[in-house]
mmCIF file of C-alpha atoms in Angstrom:
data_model
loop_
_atom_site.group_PDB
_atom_site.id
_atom_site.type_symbol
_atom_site.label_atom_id
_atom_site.label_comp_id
_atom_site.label_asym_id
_atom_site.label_seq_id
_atom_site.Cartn_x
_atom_site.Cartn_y
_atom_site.Cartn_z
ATOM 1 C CA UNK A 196 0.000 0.000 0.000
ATOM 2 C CA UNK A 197 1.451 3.385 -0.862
ATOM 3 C CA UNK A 198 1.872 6.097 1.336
ATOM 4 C CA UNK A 199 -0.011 8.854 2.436
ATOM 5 C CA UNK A 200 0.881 11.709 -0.600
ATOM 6 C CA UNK A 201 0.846 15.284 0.198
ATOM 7 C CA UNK A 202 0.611 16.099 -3.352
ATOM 8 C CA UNK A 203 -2.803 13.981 -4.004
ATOM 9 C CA UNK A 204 -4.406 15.814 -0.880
ATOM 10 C CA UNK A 205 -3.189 19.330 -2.042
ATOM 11 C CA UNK A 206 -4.813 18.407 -5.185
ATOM 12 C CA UNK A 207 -7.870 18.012 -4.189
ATOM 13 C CA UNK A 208 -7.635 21.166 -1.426
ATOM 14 C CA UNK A 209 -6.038 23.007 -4.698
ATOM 15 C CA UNK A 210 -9.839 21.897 -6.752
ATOM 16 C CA UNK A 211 -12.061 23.407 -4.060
ATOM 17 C CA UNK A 212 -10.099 26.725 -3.197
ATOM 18 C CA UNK A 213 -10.511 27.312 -7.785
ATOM 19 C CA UNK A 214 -14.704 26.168 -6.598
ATOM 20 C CA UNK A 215 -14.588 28.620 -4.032
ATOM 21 C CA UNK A 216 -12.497 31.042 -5.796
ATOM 22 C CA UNK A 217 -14.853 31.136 -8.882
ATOM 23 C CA UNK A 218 -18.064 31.258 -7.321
ATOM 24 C CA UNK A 219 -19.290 34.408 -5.114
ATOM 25 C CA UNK A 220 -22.081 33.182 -3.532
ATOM 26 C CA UNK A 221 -20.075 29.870 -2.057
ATOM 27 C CA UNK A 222 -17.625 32.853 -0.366
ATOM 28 C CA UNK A 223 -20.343 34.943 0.626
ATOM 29 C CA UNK A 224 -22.161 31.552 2.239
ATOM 30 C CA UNK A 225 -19.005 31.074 4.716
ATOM 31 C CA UNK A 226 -19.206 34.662 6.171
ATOM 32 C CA UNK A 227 -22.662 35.327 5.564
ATOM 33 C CA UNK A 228 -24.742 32.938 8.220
ATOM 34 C CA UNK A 229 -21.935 32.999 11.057
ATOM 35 C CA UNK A 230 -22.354 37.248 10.634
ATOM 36 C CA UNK A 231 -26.169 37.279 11.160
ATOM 37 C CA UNK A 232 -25.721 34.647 14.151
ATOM 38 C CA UNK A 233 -23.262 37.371 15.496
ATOM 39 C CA UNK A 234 -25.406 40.039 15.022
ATOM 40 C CA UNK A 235 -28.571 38.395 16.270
ATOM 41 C CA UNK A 236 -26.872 37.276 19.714
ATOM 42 C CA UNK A 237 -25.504 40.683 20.062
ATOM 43 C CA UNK A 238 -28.615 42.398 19.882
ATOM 44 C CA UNK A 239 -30.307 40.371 21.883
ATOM 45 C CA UNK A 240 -27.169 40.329 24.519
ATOM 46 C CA UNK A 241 -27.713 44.450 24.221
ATOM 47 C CA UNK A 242 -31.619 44.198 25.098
ATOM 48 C CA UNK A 243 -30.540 42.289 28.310
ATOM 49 C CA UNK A 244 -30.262 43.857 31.808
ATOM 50 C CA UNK A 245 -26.806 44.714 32.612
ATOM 51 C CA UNK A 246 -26.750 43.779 36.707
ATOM 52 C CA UNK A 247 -23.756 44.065 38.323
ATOM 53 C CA UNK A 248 -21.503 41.255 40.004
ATOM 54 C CA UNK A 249 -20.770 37.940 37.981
ATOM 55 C CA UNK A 250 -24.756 38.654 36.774
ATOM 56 C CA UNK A 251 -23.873 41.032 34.873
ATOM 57 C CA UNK A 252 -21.292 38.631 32.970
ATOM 58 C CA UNK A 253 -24.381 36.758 31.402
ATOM 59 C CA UNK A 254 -24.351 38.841 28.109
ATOM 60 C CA UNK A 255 -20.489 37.741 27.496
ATOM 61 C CA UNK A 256 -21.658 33.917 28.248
ATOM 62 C CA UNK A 257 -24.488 34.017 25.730
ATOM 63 C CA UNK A 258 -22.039 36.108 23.360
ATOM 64 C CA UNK A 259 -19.367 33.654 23.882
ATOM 65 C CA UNK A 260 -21.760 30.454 23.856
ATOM 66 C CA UNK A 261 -23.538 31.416 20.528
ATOM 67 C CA UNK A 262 -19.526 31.791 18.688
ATOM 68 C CA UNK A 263 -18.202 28.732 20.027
ATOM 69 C CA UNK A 264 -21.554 26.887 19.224
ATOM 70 C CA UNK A 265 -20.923 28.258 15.055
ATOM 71 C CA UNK A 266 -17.300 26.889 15.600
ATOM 72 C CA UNK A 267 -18.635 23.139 15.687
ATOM 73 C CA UNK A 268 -21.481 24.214 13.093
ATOM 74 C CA UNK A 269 -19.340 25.341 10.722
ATOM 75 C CA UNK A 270 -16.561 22.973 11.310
ATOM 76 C CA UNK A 271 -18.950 20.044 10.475
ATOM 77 C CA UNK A 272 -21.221 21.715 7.244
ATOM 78 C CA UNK A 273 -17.896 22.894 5.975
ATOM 79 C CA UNK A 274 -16.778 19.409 5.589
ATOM 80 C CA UNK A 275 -19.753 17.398 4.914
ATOM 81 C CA UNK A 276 -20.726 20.644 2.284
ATOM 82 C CA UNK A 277 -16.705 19.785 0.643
ATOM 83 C CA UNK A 278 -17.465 16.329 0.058
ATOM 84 C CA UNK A 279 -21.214 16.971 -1.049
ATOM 85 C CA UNK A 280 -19.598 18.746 -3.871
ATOM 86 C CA UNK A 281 -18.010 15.984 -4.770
ATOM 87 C CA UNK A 282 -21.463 14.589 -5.075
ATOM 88 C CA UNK A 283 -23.170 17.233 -6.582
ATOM 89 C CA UNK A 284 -20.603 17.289 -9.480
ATOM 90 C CA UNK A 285 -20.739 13.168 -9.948
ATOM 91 C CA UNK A 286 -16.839 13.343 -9.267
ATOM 92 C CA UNK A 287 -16.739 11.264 -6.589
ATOM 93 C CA UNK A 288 -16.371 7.999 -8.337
ATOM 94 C CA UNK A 289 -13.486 9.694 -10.571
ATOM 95 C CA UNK A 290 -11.993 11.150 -7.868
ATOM 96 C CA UNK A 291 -12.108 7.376 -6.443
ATOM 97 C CA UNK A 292 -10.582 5.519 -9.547
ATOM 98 C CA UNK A 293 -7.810 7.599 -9.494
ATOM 99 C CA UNK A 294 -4.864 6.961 -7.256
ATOM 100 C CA UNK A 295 -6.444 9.202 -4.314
ATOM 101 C CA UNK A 296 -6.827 6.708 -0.979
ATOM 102 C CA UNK A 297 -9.973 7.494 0.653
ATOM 103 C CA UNK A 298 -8.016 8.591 3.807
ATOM 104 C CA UNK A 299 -6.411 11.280 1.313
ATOM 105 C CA UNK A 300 -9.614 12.117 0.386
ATOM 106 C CA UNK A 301 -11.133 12.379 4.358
ATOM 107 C CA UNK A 302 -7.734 14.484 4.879
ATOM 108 C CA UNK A 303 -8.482 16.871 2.229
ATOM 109 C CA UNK A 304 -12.494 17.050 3.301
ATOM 110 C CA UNK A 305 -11.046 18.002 6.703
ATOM 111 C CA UNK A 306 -9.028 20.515 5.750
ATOM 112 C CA UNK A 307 -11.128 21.987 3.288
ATOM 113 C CA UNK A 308 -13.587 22.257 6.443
ATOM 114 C CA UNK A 309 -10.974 23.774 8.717
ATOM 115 C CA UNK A 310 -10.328 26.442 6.134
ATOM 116 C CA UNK A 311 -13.902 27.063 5.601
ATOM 117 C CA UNK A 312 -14.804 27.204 9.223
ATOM 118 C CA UNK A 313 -11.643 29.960 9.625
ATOM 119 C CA UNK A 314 -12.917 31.763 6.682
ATOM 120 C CA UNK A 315 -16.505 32.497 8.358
ATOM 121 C CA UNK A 316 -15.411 32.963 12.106
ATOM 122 C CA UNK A 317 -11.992 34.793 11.905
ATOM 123 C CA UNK A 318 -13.781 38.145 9.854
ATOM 124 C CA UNK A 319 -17.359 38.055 12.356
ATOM 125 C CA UNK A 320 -15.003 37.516 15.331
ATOM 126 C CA UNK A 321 -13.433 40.977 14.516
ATOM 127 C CA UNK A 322 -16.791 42.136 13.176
ATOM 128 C CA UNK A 323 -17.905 41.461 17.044
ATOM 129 C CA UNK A 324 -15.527 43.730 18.674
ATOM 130 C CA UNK A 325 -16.202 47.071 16.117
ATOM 131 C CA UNK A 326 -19.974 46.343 16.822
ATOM 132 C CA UNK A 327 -20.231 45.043 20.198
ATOM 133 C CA UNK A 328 -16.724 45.665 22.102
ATOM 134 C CA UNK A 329 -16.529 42.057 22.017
ATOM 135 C CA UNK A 330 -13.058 39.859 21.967
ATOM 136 C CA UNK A 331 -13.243 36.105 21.791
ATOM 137 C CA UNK A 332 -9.315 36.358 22.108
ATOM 138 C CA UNK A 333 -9.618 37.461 25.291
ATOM 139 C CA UNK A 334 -10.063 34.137 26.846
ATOM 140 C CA UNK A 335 -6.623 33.738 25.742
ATOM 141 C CA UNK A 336 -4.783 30.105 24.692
ATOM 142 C CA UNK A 337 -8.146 28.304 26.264
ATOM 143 C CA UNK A 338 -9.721 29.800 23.121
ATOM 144 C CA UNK A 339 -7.575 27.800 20.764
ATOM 145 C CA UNK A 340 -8.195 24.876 23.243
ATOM 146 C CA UNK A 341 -11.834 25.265 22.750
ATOM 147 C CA UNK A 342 -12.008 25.961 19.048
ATOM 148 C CA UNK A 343 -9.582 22.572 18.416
ATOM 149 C CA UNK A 344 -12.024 20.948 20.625
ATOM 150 C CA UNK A 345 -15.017 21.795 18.947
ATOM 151 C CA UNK A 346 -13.405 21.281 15.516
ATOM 152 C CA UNK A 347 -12.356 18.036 16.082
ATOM 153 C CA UNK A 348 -16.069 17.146 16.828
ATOM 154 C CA UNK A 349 -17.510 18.432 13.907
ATOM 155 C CA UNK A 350 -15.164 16.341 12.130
ATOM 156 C CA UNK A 351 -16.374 13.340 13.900
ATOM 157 C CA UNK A 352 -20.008 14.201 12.520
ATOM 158 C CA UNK A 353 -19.018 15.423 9.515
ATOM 159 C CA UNK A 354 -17.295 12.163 8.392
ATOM 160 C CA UNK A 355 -19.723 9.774 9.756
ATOM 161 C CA UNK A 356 -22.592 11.464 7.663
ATOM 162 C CA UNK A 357 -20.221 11.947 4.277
ATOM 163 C CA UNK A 358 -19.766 8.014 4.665
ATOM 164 C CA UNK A 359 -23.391 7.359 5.115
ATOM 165 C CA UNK A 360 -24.288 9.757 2.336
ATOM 166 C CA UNK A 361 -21.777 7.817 -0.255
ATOM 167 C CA UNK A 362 -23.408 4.287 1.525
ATOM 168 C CA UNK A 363 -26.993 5.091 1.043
ATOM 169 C CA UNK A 364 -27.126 7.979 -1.273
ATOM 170 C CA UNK A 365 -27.765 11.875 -1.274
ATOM 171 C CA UNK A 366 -31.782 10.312 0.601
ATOM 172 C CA UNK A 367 -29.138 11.328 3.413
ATOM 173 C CA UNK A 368 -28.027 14.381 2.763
ATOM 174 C CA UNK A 369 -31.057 15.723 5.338
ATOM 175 C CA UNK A 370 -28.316 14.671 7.668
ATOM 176 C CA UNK A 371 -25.573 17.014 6.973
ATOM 177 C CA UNK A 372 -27.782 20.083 8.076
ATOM 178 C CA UNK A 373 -29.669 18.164 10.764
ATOM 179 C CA UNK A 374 -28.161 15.800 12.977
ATOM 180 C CA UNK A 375 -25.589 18.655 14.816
ATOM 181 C CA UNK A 376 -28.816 20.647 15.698
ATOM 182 C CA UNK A 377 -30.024 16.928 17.504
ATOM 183 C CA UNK A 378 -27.187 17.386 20.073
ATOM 184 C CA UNK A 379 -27.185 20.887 21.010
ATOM 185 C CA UNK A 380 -29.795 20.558 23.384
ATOM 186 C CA UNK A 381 -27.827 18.050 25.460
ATOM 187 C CA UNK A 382 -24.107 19.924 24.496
ATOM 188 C CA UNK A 383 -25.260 22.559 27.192
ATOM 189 C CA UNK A 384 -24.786 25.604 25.166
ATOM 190 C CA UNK A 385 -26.254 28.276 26.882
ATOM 191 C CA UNK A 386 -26.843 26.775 30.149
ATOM 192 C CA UNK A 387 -24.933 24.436 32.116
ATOM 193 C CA UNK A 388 -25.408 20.741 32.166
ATOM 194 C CA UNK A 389 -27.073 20.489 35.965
ATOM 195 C CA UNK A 390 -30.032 22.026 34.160
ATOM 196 C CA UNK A 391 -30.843 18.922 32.421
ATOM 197 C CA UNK A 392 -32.405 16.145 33.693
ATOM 198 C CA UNK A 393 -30.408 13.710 35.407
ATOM 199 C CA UNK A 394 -30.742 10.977 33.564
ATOM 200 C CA UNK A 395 -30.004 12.992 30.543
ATOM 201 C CA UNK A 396 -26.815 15.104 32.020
ATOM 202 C CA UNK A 397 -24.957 11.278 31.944
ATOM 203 C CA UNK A 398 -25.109 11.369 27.743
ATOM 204 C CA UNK A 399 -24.421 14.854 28.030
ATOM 205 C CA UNK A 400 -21.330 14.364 29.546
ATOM 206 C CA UNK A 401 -20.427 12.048 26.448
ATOM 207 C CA UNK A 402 -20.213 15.115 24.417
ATOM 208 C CA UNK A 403 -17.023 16.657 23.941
ATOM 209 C CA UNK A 404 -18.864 19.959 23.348
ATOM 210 C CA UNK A 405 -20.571 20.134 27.178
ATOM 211 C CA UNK A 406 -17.340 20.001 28.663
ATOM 212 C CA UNK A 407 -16.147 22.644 26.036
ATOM 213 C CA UNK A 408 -19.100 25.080 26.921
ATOM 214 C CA UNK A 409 -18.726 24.265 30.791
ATOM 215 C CA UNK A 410 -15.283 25.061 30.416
ATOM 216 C CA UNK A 411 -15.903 28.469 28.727
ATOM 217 C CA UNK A 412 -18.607 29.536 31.233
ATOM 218 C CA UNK A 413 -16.025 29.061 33.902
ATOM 219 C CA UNK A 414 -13.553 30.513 32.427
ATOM 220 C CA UNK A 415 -15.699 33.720 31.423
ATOM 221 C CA UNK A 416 -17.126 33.812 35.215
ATOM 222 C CA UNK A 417 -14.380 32.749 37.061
ATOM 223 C CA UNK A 418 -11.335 33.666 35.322
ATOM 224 C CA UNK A 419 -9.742 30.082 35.894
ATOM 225 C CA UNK A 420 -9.263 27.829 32.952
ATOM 226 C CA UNK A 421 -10.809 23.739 33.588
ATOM 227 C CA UNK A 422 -7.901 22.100 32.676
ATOM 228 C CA UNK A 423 -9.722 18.916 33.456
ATOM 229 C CA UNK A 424 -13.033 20.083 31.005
ATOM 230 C CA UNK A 425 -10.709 20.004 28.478
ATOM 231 C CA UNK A 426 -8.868 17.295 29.052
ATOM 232 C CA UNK A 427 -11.913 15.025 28.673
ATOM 233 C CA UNK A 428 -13.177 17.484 25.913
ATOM 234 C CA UNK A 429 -9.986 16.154 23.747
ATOM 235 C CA UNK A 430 -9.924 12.440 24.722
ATOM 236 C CA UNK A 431 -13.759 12.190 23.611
ATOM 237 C CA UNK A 432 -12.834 13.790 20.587
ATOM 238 C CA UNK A 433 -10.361 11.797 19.842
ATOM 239 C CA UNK A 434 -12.322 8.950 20.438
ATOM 240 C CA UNK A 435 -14.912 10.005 18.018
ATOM 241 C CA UNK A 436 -13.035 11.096 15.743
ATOM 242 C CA UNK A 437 -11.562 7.381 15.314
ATOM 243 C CA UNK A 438 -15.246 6.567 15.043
ATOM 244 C CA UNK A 439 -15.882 8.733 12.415
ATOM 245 C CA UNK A 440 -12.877 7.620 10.085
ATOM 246 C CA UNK A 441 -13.693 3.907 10.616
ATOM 247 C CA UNK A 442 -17.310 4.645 9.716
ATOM 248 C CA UNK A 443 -16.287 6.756 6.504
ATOM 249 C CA UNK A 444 -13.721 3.917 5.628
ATOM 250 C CA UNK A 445 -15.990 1.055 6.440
ATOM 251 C CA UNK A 446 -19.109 3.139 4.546
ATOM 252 C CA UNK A 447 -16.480 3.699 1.566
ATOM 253 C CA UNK A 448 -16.208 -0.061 1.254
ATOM 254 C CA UNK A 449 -19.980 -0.829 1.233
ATOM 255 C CA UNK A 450 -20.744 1.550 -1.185
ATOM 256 C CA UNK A 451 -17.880 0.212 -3.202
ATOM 257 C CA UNK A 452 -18.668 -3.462 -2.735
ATOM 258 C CA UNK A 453 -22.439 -2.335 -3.830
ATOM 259 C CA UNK A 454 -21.374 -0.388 -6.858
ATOM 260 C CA UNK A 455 -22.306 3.119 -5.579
ATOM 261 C CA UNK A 456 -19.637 4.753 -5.730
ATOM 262 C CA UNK A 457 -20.782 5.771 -9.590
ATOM 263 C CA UNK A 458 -24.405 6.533 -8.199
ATOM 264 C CA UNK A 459 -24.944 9.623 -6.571
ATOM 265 C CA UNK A 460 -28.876 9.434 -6.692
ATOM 266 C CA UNK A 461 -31.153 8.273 -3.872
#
């Protein structure tokens, strides 16, 4: 088996950036949707009371929740939306029966998604502090800890649907834009995770994203970083994330096996 080539998954990075580079819309689709989420959660941050004492912190919580929840959005369409191109176009099986390994092409997916996600958030996070006085980079190196975090789980979900979607067909594509939505209710966003119900706060603590948001709302309240949140945050993730490739590798197979790989319909 031939190594892992550099060259084959610039390629393929190289064939989306000349997608994205000819088409305006598909650039004005990254910033777009992560600038109206900023906008919408500052306004409605603004309309809040403003009490003193760590009350008063709330609107930088929500403010900070509502960016760090678009991180693992975006980090997860941006890669499932890279390899539905690859659908969309009927590439995929030429892409396939050339010498790209399917690991190349989940490397190239995910780094197609990374720069996507960085694309949208980098511009509205400076965006946020002209309109709002508001600095994400003041939490400091636990922001890169949380935005790795929360990347590495939208990988996870991105590559498990891309696999099913090349296993079963674009029938489920419906996945790509709703199955992250399905978690955030237990991934504690804007409230933390001894709200929930006790016998749902166990599968919440599965999540790599509860501990991520637990960790910021300490931080942001407390001033002291959860080392520990973290910590866990990254093992799950990396335990997901293992998922995820063996899913998209074992999916890959199926599809292959079944002849599918040339049939991008439902």
């Amino acid at each position: 088996m031939s190594p892992l080539s550099g060259r084959r998954i610039g390629a393929l990075m190289l064939r989306h950036w000349y997608l994205l580079r000819s088409s305006w819309p598909r650039l004005l689709d990254m910033i777009y949707w992560p600038t109206v989420q900023m906008l919408t959660w500052g306004f409605i941050t603004l309309s809040l009371p403003q009490p003193a004492g760590a009350a008063g912190q709330g609107r930088g919580v929500l403010r900070g929740a509502a960016r760090r929840w678009d991180v693992l959005l975006r980090a997860q369409l941006g890669t499932t939306m890279s390899f539905l191109e690859e659908m969309y176009a009927r590439n995929l099986g030429h892409l396939l029966a050339s010498p790209l390994r399917p690991i190349e092409l989940l490397i190239a997916l995910a780094s197609v998604g990374l720069l996507r996600t960085l694309a949208g958030m980098v511009p509205t996070s400076l965006l946020a502090i002209w309109f709002f006085g508001y600095s994400v980079y003041d939490m400091g190196l636990a922001l890169v800890a949380f935005f790795a975090a929360l990347v590495l789980m939208g990988w996870a979900i991105a590559l498990f649907i891309s696999g099913l979607v090349m296993r079963v067909g674009m029938g489920a594509e419906a996945l790509a834009w709703g199955l992250v939505f399905a978690i955030a209710p237990l991934s504690a966003v804007f409230y933390p995770v001894s709200i929930l119900p006790p016998f749902l706060q166990g599968v919440a603590w599965c999540l790599p994203s509860a501990h991520v948001f637990e960790g910021m709302r300490r931080l942001l309240l407390e001033g002291t970083v959860d080392a520990a949140s973290i910590g866990i945050a990254f093992a799950l993730d990396g335990l997901y994330l293992a998922l995820g490739i063996f899913a998209f590798l074992r999916f890959h197979d199926g599809a292959r096996d079944k002849g599918r790989l040339l049939q991008t319909g439902e």
